Amino acid sequence: TDQSLIRNFCIIAHIDHGKSTVADRILQLSGIVPEREMRDRFLDRMDIEQERGITIKSQAVRVPWTFDGTEYTLGMIDTPGHVDFTYEVSRALAACEGAVLLVDATQGIEAQTLSNLYMAIDHDLTIIPVLNKIDLPSAEPDKHAEEIAGLIGCDPSDVLRVSGKTGEGVAELLDRIVTDIPAPSGDPKAPARALIFDSVYDSYRGIVTYIRMVDGELRSREKLHMMGIGMTHDPIEIGVISPEMMPTKALGAGEVGYVITGAKDVSQSKVGDTITSAKDPATEPLPGYRDPQPMVYAGLFPIDNAQFPELREALDKLKLNDAALIYEPETSVALGFGFRCGFLGLLHMEIVSERLSREFGLDLISTAPNVPYEVTSEDGTVHRVTNPSEFPEGKIKRIVEPMVAADIITPKEFIGAVMELCQDHRGIMGTMEYLSPERVEMHYRIPLAEIVFDFFDQLKSRTKGYASLDYHEDGEQAADLVKVDILIQGEKVDAFSAIVHRDKAYSYGVMMTKKLRELIPRQQFEIPIQAAIGSRIIARENIRALRKDVLAKCYGGDITRKRKLLEKQKAGKKRMKMLGHVEVPQEAFVAALATN
Ligand code: GTP
């Protein structure tokens, strides 16, 4: 394809402003999806995306569009809107020359509208501002066009108006993409260089690598070389997605497509790497991506420990499709073998667990998530703590916790409610700006640990759903944190240890001890359940011993015989774990950790 006829763009927006719906209309108008095959949010290809109605993965697709009698090739990438998936968006932006900034005409600019816009500007992309949902009676396009024009410095009349529902204005949007977004400007004659911006594991075909060609050409019959990992492959197939995979003979400068090499070993493809031709290799790789920093960590353990090798394999495969996921093996006395995983937020964590269970059939239990800390012991040693078990024993000199800069957009009547919420979460107020006479953007510096858990839900409920939130890393600060351990009959249960703010230590201790008292069945002896900071007990519950006669009935006397019986029972039904002398059913761990 002649580069001057290519336009690569992504659609960016705040969550729910209608990216996937507008993408549907584009697919229909261009004619690549026949009417009878059309379904809502066509590019949200995963079941979880369809069920939850949110985009998790960016999807690239090629659509033809004729403007002024000439056929152009548009490379479109639909991106996710939720803050946990910003890394997906940033990788998509690096594969494009332009961005369609979509804003819901009933809502106006929201927090991720701004963060996505700033990211697109950082990538030097041409921005096409668009108001969506103009079919709705509550749409206020004139007002919000002013708002957007003020933000990006254009004329309000430059802001397009479309409806993803009725399709109104979408053809004009495609024309604007052709006229406004520059064609790619790589060197078609130079040695080939392609950026890997995503990949996925396909059980039949192996690794599918998604690429954006920058310079030169890759041909389906010539050996490829991955510059970063230093491997050479014979491509089995090269092609474009429109809307499904379509093999082509070659991909030239400016094109977006995919490569299949038949490799099944997941270490043979890395997002951010540069592909070149083995025969005529480029000397310099493309800049690639910065690895994202996990915001929260949690342990993931197979409920059936025999599934540990499968979990490893599943994580390796999932990582191909989720470059933000990190993991390393960990062992827990209570839960056995598993992985300590790093996530970009709780939604990310939830999606990873769900994908592991759906796509790989794994039954998992996760420990309470925590943010990473830096703990300095009295002797000056600095520990990076991503797991409560790494918290050093003995006297602590200093603990530092990660901070975020939070931007909250809210109608002005909720300013007081937002301030109160941020104060309750140890936030420090920064500046505040009016986006319009009715709406303000408030800036706070807040500990990450206060934001990732229930903050967003509370923000929504205290502002009747009107406020939106975006945040990014903003250094660190010293904090008064302690590690709370949970002891069952004097034995520390690692899976329940937590690092919490001193003010919350007591309530965590009380909650966990109460919960465990209810979940652990009575046994022949009394079982104390305690919460402790170091050697100081802060909460205690007792599980009373069974009386003799009751014991006779329920156990039939011999505990070893009972255990033999139990072992015979089907796996997963009633697994017991011995903690010292105490038998704890596996379900007790699951239940105690689930409702955290
Ligand atoms: P994420 O990818 O999860 O960030 O969402 P999104 O921006 O892709 O939004 P999506 O396309 O899923 O649309 C969100 C909701 O708005 C859905 O219920 C759509 O049916 C609805 N919607 C989208 N566009 C329009 C529109 O033009 N008019 C009306 N009335 N509803 C729309």
Short mmCIF file of C-alpha atoms in Angstrom, two decimals, residues 48 52 298-301 311 314-315 318 322 325 341 343 345-367:
data_model
loop_
_atom_site.label_atom_id
_atom_site.label_comp_id
_atom_site.label_asym_id
_atom_site.label_seq_id
_atom_site.Cartn_x
_atom_site.Cartn_y
_atom_site.Cartn_z
CA ILE A 48 -15.55 -10.69 29.64
CA ARG A 52 -19.07 -6.27 31.45
CA ALA A 298 -1.28 -9.91 45.48
CA GLY A 299 -0.58 -13.61 45.70
CA LEU A 300 -2.42 -15.94 43.33
CA PHE A 301 -2.58 -19.58 44.42
CA LEU A 311 -0.76 -21.69 36.57
CA ALA A 314 -1.18 -19.84 31.95
CA LEU A 315 0.54 -16.74 33.32
CA LEU A 318 -1.58 -14.44 29.42
CA ASP A 322 -1.21 -8.44 28.92
CA LEU A 325 1.19 -8.25 34.18
CA CYS A 341 1.67 -10.87 40.90
CA PHE A 343 -1.18 -5.37 38.66
CA GLY A 345 -5.07 -1.71 39.78
CA LEU A 346 -7.85 -3.79 41.27
CA LEU A 347 -9.87 -4.02 38.06
CA HIS A 348 -6.76 -5.28 36.30
CA MET A 349 -6.30 -7.85 39.08
CA GLU A 350 -9.92 -8.95 38.81
CA ILE A 351 -9.69 -9.32 35.04
CA VAL A 352 -6.46 -11.34 35.26
CA SER A 353 -7.99 -13.77 37.79
CA GLU A 354 -11.09 -14.08 35.69
CA ARG A 355 -9.18 -14.70 32.48
CA LEU A 356 -7.02 -17.32 34.21
CA SER A 357 -10.13 -19.09 35.32
CA ARG A 358 -12.07 -18.81 32.04
CA GLU A 359 -9.35 -19.18 29.46
CA PHE A 360 -7.21 -21.67 31.36
CA GLY A 361 -9.71 -23.42 33.63
CA LEU A 362 -7.84 -22.57 36.83
CA ASP A 363 -9.44 -22.29 40.25
CA LEU A 364 -7.57 -19.62 42.12
CA ILE A 365 -7.47 -17.87 45.44
CA SER A 366 -5.89 -14.47 45.81
CA THR A 367 -4.48 -12.87 48.92
#
